[in-house]
């Protein structure tokens, strides 16, 4: 071990300008990070991973700037992250060593610290707050997530000026800590069937809130169990004997002085989950809880003192929020997958195993084609999704102005796109994280790898904010509608405009068709994805038509075409992803970066063709000999990417403190640090566990 | 809720013969189970799930008998399970409510109880022990697993009669509690490179054990951290200045009286993992630990008192154990997947959501085609893997006699098959569990569903006992070797005999080829899987050949053909699975059961064709119009299976106590019991969590 070349000395660093923010390199950052707690083995870099970095053909810093947006954004992000990383208040032991109650305690402490520090630093820009919190959260969640993400925004969106004046000061000073209670034990996706009621009593000018059944108990909201003293409750509004559907009400649930639950309120934690251990997702049962009329959020719909109901002017208002959240989730898919790739690829660079040549030293795992074939398509996917996330976010912000002015024209397309891409990217990232974990061998199962934490923290995105299958079907509805419009002669614009081109879609026997695809040309491949999508949308529409002809109802026809509809959405989303990846390349001016990103884009695209080869053969877009050529081309791309793999994950620029993974350490010193980590395991607090005396000794004496 | 029809009354049951073992129905069993702890909502069965059972077209009891082997085996299994289920000593709260230390404590308690009770009951047959332990373990693991599964068997297999006489009595009475320490921090799969050394010192007639590097620390063995006082240590044997490779040594690691680690021994828990919380997987660092010469297991290789090394007669001896363990893992894949399907399908039968027809009540989730398409192919897979597991176990037992007599002729084929099927079934089940979990919506994320526990308990099978990618490549090595032998004119027998038929594999243009497959005929489809496998083995062999012609070494050619080799293994395993499923049907005499199993077999087979359609098109086994027909046929099969779905999971016969899933309850009373479960969450022990006073109150007063 003593043979490792020495790295920049920490002592040196402390006296250098590099220790300050700005112009700081990743390497120096890592050294900064490692100062935060005394770990023994950080002064040298593993020679394998050092060599990987030396052999890269491009400068990862330039790619980092592209991912951030520009040089200045990278600088500012790092500056903000360093505020957390260098802050002794954020040093604590691994949450994995704690009980759930201790984890909640640690998470609440961290959440309150973040609030105070962000105010202290004067950080108020949403993106900068995001950077700060991401650094502080690491792979876990924030207790006040729904207070910031739903409670306060809903007050803004649905509250009257008077309500905002009353509630916002309470909320921003955390006297009223709130959550958003929509989902019930028996109802998630289909919110129209929620059962909680708010019945107006004009005699007292109050609403009476009730969860009349077990299945109507509010269930899942984050921060509801122990943290919040208020909840925005979604309930069926009854007034003057009629139900007017779901409306939002501010319900006090705990005393603002003692934090005890209020009369009629049963509130608690829903119990342990797959991940989110530090969060108190909660239940809430309301029994004749009376709230003043003014606690109904009345910016749009209103109930007058006498109980008269006034309808809202439009129902499209909630669209924007959903689109925004789903666009953010696309970005989360990219982050979770890029973190996982960082860990798996760095570890594969320092892990030696088995032999390629008898008698030779064990090669780096990264030299195995099978390992490359697992990881590099996922690395390419992480880049693809990053660019898709940027696109979604930019598009959302571009049309937000229009929405605010009441122009919803672009919203349906964006809504359909956000739904499908949310499902497409989360499903892909979800399985991809697990591939990365299992690509690390046994150690991927250790919590010190952080891969289990990344997985359990990420996987709920497949279900929340719109269950993925439902999302795919929503996108399909838009696609089929667009397809029909095109067939009826309407000229489609935007991303579905490819459905205007029916001439491409005439079935012809495969053998007589000229080959459409040039497998070495990204644009030609994008075109093939487009035609595949068009073909599958057409097939879905035909399936619907066929089902209807068998005299089924619209609804049965829809249900009986679900397989085709989901396939069509999937192909549409896949097309959008390859198209956006290809488009991004044209923005990259640095030649070396352009070259390596082009390899990734081609790998992503060809890998997708190989995995879905049946579709492409079926659509006559490929012929059989081309399939073998694609395998060869993929292998060549794996070889091309191999020397840049570590630099490509370095460019994601996750500092050790944020990644919190022993396997994914920037310096590659995995095994020494794994041993140090394990020694801190709670089971090692005593040499002999107390249960030995309780069970093993008696057993030995009995037998 | 009061409208639910009453079920058999518990009070009635207590006085009836049904309360005894034998002739007991699942329904009654469930009632018995529910007596174990006072839960309020068990006296009625959910009407949806009751109706599902009434509408089934077959008797699940007959299918259960087929899965068990025969009627008597079902009876005996249930009898043994009831010993656990009715035993008040095995009642405890959900492990998910406990800290890791508490879980370890509970697991050790349970393990010692099982030992005492099995002796008390006189249960000694391995299968019956398995039934008993499965019932007691539920979805978790046993602390003494490696003591029973590796320590004692290794003493039997590698110990001399004298060693057995000395050690076995200590081991069976738990004075010597042992584990099997092979894997090191830096080495898993490639055991030849393990670094721990055992150096013989003839002056004292002792071996000196050392872990000379950090990467040589023994890492992962179950029960090593806190439980074991002995370990069988795999180490490089050095004597008379030469290394003779890996050998097994009995190393005392803790004092048998005080349980304190012995001098030179550093032992502890490796820290929290993804699952296995209740198990103390451990590390072991040996520094000049001296053990007597007699502690080397010397049945085969020997070191004489003067240090002379005597070679073992054969190296095939360890094959059998690996084959056996991998065959067991195939069965574990079936069990994990069938448990997951049981939970997801039962819950989908009682869960109502969204709408198919406007104004109509919300349908059961199981009526959605998208849900059926997720779950029914997995249900079919669970049956397929169950039959494959039976076949592997039977075949292993059949040829064990031959192996004991020194006849290894069938072993290479079985070894290759076990490796590939271990990988094929665990990968499939692994992703399938997650599909089941996510098919349960948000509640699948709750630990009360047990789906997270099933996943984290199962997923290590993809890595341990032979990493899956390595396993696939082992199988590929056998396939390519067989293919070459066939090409050289050797006549292959056994399961690879299809490689004898090269005439089938001549490339012909797709359009001119007659359609090979009848998509409604299972045997025709099995034939297609066979030809696909043959084709992909041929492609892998050709890739190897091509790489060699580019003047690469054998090893580089192998590495550069990994993609094709793994595909070939995958197709081979897939063929074996469909073949065994089809073969099983011929053993089923009950017409109704035969019909429903035939639907499942066809669904499994067609679904595999659809997912891998590129392969079948490429091999000219399908034409494009048939793909659309396959989708239609799959849809028809989903409809056929739909009324039997609940009965098909009932037939797996997992009692509530073993499944431990609120969503998968036999009586379908999900929501009431979920609420009861949540109330017991540790975070609900106080109304106000202590962290409120520590962090929230101060925050509120500061801002």
Short mmCIF file of N, CA and C in Angstrom, two decimals, chain A residues 335-418:
data_model
loop_
_atom_site.label_atom_id
_atom_site.label_comp_id
_atom_site.label_asym_id
_atom_site.label_seq_id
_atom_site.Cartn_x
_atom_site.Cartn_y
_atom_site.Cartn_z
N UNK A 335 -30.32 11.76 -11.77
CA UNK A 335 -29.40 11.85 -10.64
C UNK A 335 -29.19 10.50 -9.96
N UNK A 336 -30.28 9.77 -9.74
CA UNK A 336 -30.15 8.48 -9.07
C UNK A 336 -29.31 7.52 -9.91
N UNK A 337 -29.53 7.54 -11.21
CA UNK A 337 -28.78 6.63 -12.08
C UNK A 337 -27.33 7.08 -12.21
N UNK A 338 -27.09 8.38 -12.27
CA UNK A 338 -25.70 8.83 -12.41
C UNK A 338 -24.92 8.60 -11.12
N UNK A 339 -25.57 8.73 -9.98
CA UNK A 339 -24.90 8.37 -8.72
C UNK A 339 -24.54 6.88 -8.71
N UNK A 340 -25.49 6.06 -9.12
CA UNK A 340 -25.26 4.61 -9.10
C UNK A 340 -24.14 4.23 -10.05
N UNK A 341 -24.13 4.85 -11.23
CA UNK A 341 -23.06 4.58 -12.19
C UNK A 341 -21.71 5.04 -11.65
N UNK A 342 -21.72 6.17 -10.96
CA UNK A 342 -20.46 6.66 -10.38
C UNK A 342 -19.88 5.63 -9.43
N UNK A 343 -20.74 5.10 -8.57
CA UNK A 343 -20.27 4.11 -7.59
C UNK A 343 -19.79 2.84 -8.29
N UNK A 344 -20.62 2.32 -9.19
CA UNK A 344 -20.30 1.03 -9.80
C UNK A 344 -19.07 1.13 -10.71
N UNK A 345 -18.94 2.22 -11.42
CA UNK A 345 -17.81 2.33 -12.36
C UNK A 345 -16.51 2.62 -11.61
N UNK A 346 -16.56 3.49 -10.61
CA UNK A 346 -15.32 3.71 -9.84
C UNK A 346 -14.87 2.43 -9.15
N UNK A 347 -15.83 1.72 -8.56
CA UNK A 347 -15.45 0.48 -7.87
C UNK A 347 -14.94 -0.56 -8.88
N UNK A 348 -15.53 -0.61 -10.05
CA UNK A 348 -15.08 -1.56 -11.08
C UNK A 348 -13.69 -1.23 -11.58
N UNK A 349 -13.28 0.01 -11.39
CA UNK A 349 -11.93 0.40 -11.82
C UNK A 349 -10.88 -0.02 -10.80
N UNK A 350 -11.27 -0.15 -9.53
CA UNK A 350 -10.26 -0.53 -8.52
C UNK A 350 -10.38 -1.99 -8.11
N UNK A 351 -11.48 -2.62 -8.50
CA UNK A 351 -11.69 -4.02 -8.09
C UNK A 351 -11.03 -4.94 -9.11
N UNK A 352 -10.22 -5.84 -8.60
CA UNK A 352 -9.56 -6.83 -9.46
C UNK A 352 -10.15 -8.19 -9.13
N UNK A 353 -10.39 -8.99 -10.15
CA UNK A 353 -11.02 -10.28 -9.87
C UNK A 353 -10.83 -11.21 -11.06
N UNK A 354 -10.68 -12.47 -10.75
CA UNK A 354 -10.59 -13.53 -11.76
C UNK A 354 -9.41 -13.29 -12.70
N UNK A 355 -9.43 -13.95 -13.82
CA UNK A 355 -8.29 -13.76 -14.71
C UNK A 355 -8.75 -13.82 -16.15
N UNK A 356 -8.14 -12.98 -16.95
CA UNK A 356 -8.35 -13.08 -18.39
C UNK A 356 -7.22 -13.94 -18.98
N UNK A 357 -6.00 -13.66 -18.55
CA UNK A 357 -4.84 -14.42 -19.03
C UNK A 357 -4.30 -15.25 -17.88
N UNK A 358 -4.11 -16.55 -18.09
CA UNK A 358 -3.58 -17.36 -16.99
C UNK A 358 -2.21 -16.86 -16.57
N UNK A 359 -2.02 -16.77 -15.26
CA UNK A 359 -0.73 -16.34 -14.75
C UNK A 359 -0.57 -14.84 -14.63
N UNK A 360 -1.38 -14.09 -15.37
CA UNK A 360 -1.31 -12.62 -15.28
C UNK A 360 -2.03 -12.16 -14.01
N UNK A 361 -1.76 -10.92 -13.57
CA UNK A 361 -2.51 -10.43 -12.41
C UNK A 361 -4.01 -10.32 -12.75
N UNK A 362 -4.81 -10.33 -11.71
CA UNK A 362 -6.26 -10.21 -11.94
C UNK A 362 -6.58 -8.85 -12.57
N UNK A 363 -7.36 -8.84 -13.62
CA UNK A 363 -7.67 -7.56 -14.28
C UNK A 363 -8.70 -6.74 -13.49
N UNK A 364 -8.74 -5.46 -13.83
CA UNK A 364 -9.83 -4.61 -13.31
C UNK A 364 -11.15 -5.17 -13.85
N UNK A 365 -12.15 -5.18 -12.99
CA UNK A 365 -13.47 -5.66 -13.41
C UNK A 365 -13.98 -4.90 -14.64
N UNK A 366 -13.56 -3.65 -14.73
CA UNK A 366 -14.02 -2.81 -15.83
C UNK A 366 -13.51 -3.29 -17.19
N UNK A 367 -12.54 -4.20 -17.17
CA UNK A 367 -12.03 -4.72 -18.44
C UNK A 367 -12.86 -5.90 -18.97
N UNK A 368 -13.80 -6.37 -18.16
CA UNK A 368 -14.66 -7.46 -18.65
C UNK A 368 -15.77 -6.90 -19.54
N UNK A 369 -15.90 -7.51 -20.71
CA UNK A 369 -16.96 -7.04 -21.61
C UNK A 369 -18.34 -7.13 -20.95
N UNK A 370 -18.55 -8.21 -20.19
CA UNK A 370 -19.86 -8.39 -19.55
C UNK A 370 -20.15 -7.23 -18.59
N UNK A 371 -19.11 -6.77 -17.89
CA UNK A 371 -19.29 -5.66 -16.95
C UNK A 371 -19.54 -4.35 -17.72
N UNK A 372 -18.81 -4.16 -18.79
CA UNK A 372 -19.02 -2.96 -19.62
C UNK A 372 -20.44 -2.95 -20.19
N UNK A 373 -20.90 -4.14 -20.58
CA UNK A 373 -22.22 -4.22 -21.21
C UNK A 373 -23.33 -3.97 -20.19
N UNK A 374 -23.03 -4.24 -18.92
CA UNK A 374 -24.00 -3.88 -17.88
C UNK A 374 -24.00 -2.37 -17.63
N UNK A 375 -22.79 -1.81 -17.51
CA UNK A 375 -22.68 -0.46 -16.95
C UNK A 375 -22.69 0.67 -17.99
N UNK A 376 -22.07 0.45 -19.13
CA UNK A 376 -21.95 1.59 -20.05
C UNK A 376 -23.28 2.01 -20.69
N UNK A 377 -24.16 1.07 -21.06
CA UNK A 377 -25.47 1.55 -21.52
C UNK A 377 -26.21 2.35 -20.43
N UNK A 378 -25.99 1.98 -19.16
CA UNK A 378 -26.63 2.75 -18.09
C UNK A 378 -25.98 4.11 -17.93
N UNK A 379 -24.68 4.15 -18.10
CA UNK A 379 -23.98 5.44 -18.07
C UNK A 379 -24.52 6.34 -19.18
N UNK A 380 -24.69 5.77 -20.36
CA UNK A 380 -25.25 6.53 -21.49
C UNK A 380 -26.68 6.98 -21.16
N UNK A 381 -27.42 6.10 -20.49
CA UNK A 381 -28.80 6.44 -20.11
C UNK A 381 -28.80 7.59 -19.11
N UNK A 382 -27.86 7.56 -18.18
CA UNK A 382 -27.79 8.64 -17.18
C UNK A 382 -27.57 9.98 -17.87
N UNK A 383 -26.69 9.98 -18.86
CA UNK A 383 -26.49 11.23 -19.63
C UNK A 383 -27.76 11.60 -20.40
N UNK A 384 -28.35 10.62 -21.06
CA UNK A 384 -29.57 10.90 -21.82
C UNK A 384 -30.63 11.53 -20.93
N UNK A 385 -30.85 10.93 -19.76
CA UNK A 385 -31.91 11.42 -18.88
C UNK A 385 -31.57 12.79 -18.30
N UNK A 386 -30.28 13.05 -18.11
CA UNK A 386 -29.89 14.37 -17.63
C UNK A 386 -30.32 15.44 -18.65
N UNK A 387 -30.07 15.15 -19.92
CA UNK A 387 -30.43 16.12 -20.95
C UNK A 387 -31.95 16.23 -21.10
N UNK A 388 -32.63 15.12 -20.95
CA UNK A 388 -34.10 15.15 -21.01
C UNK A 388 -34.64 15.97 -19.84
N UNK A 389 -34.04 15.78 -18.66
CA UNK A 389 -34.46 16.54 -17.49
C UNK A 389 -34.27 18.03 -17.71
N UNK A 390 -33.13 18.40 -18.31
CA UNK A 390 -32.87 19.82 -18.61
C UNK A 390 -33.94 20.35 -19.56
N UNK A 391 -34.24 19.55 -20.58
CA UNK A 391 -35.24 19.97 -21.57
C UNK A 391 -36.60 20.19 -20.90
N UNK A 392 -37.00 19.23 -20.07
CA UNK A 392 -38.32 19.33 -19.43
C UNK A 392 -38.39 20.56 -18.54
N UNK A 393 -37.34 20.78 -17.80
CA UNK A 393 -37.31 21.92 -16.89
C UNK A 393 -37.34 23.24 -17.68
N UNK A 394 -36.52 23.31 -18.72
CA UNK A 394 -36.51 24.53 -19.56
C UNK A 394 -37.86 24.77 -20.21
N UNK A 395 -38.44 23.70 -20.75
CA UNK A 395 -39.73 23.85 -21.43
C UNK A 395 -40.80 24.30 -20.44
N UNK A 396 -40.77 23.70 -19.26
CA UNK A 396 -41.75 24.08 -18.25
C UNK A 396 -41.63 25.58 -17.94
N UNK A 397 -40.39 26.01 -17.72
CA UNK A 397 -40.22 27.43 -17.38
C UNK A 397 -40.59 28.34 -18.54
N UNK A 398 -40.32 27.86 -19.76
CA UNK A 398 -40.65 28.67 -20.92
C UNK A 398 -42.16 28.91 -21.02
N UNK A 399 -42.94 27.85 -20.77
CA UNK A 399 -44.38 28.03 -20.98
C UNK A 399 -45.13 28.43 -19.71
N UNK A 400 -44.40 28.50 -18.56
CA UNK A 400 -45.05 28.93 -17.33
C UNK A 400 -45.65 30.32 -17.47
N UNK A 401 -44.89 31.17 -18.15
CA UNK A 401 -45.39 32.53 -18.39
C UNK A 401 -46.72 32.49 -19.12
N UNK A 402 -46.78 31.66 -20.16
CA UNK A 402 -48.02 31.53 -20.93
C UNK A 402 -49.17 31.08 -20.04
N UNK A 403 -48.85 30.07 -19.18
CA UNK A 403 -49.90 29.51 -18.32
C UNK A 403 -50.42 30.59 -17.38
N UNK A 404 -49.49 31.36 -16.82
CA UNK A 404 -49.90 32.41 -15.89
C UNK A 404 -50.82 33.43 -16.57
N UNK A 405 -50.62 33.59 -17.89
CA UNK A 405 -51.47 34.51 -18.65
C UNK A 405 -52.74 33.82 -19.16
N UNK A 406 -52.93 32.59 -18.75
CA UNK A 406 -54.15 31.91 -19.17
C UNK A 406 -54.04 31.21 -20.52
N UNK A 407 -52.82 31.17 -21.08
CA UNK A 407 -52.64 30.48 -22.37
C UNK A 407 -52.18 29.05 -22.08
N UNK A 408 -53.09 28.10 -22.28
CA UNK A 408 -52.79 26.70 -21.94
C UNK A 408 -52.45 25.88 -23.18
N UNK A 409 -52.22 26.56 -24.33
CA UNK A 409 -52.15 25.82 -25.60
C UNK A 409 -51.06 24.75 -25.62
N UNK A 410 -49.90 25.03 -25.01
CA UNK A 410 -48.82 24.04 -25.06
C UNK A 410 -48.92 23.03 -23.92
N UNK A 411 -49.83 23.29 -22.98
CA UNK A 411 -49.84 22.46 -21.77
C UNK A 411 -50.22 21.00 -22.02
N UNK A 412 -51.24 20.72 -22.84
CA UNK A 412 -51.60 19.30 -23.02
C UNK A 412 -50.44 18.45 -23.53
N UNK A 413 -49.68 18.99 -24.49
CA UNK A 413 -48.56 18.21 -25.00
C UNK A 413 -47.51 18.01 -23.92
N UNK A 414 -47.20 19.08 -23.20
CA UNK A 414 -46.19 18.97 -22.14
C UNK A 414 -46.69 18.04 -21.03
N UNK A 415 -47.96 18.13 -20.74
CA UNK A 415 -48.55 17.26 -19.72
C UNK A 415 -48.43 15.80 -20.11
N UNK A 416 -48.73 15.50 -21.37
CA UNK A 416 -48.64 14.13 -21.86
C UNK A 416 -47.19 13.66 -21.87
N UNK A 417 -46.31 14.56 -22.25
CA UNK A 417 -44.90 14.21 -22.32
C UNK A 417 -44.34 13.97 -20.91
N UNK A 418 -44.70 14.84 -19.98
CA UNK A 418 -44.19 14.72 -18.61
C UNK A 418 -44.67 13.41 -17.98
#
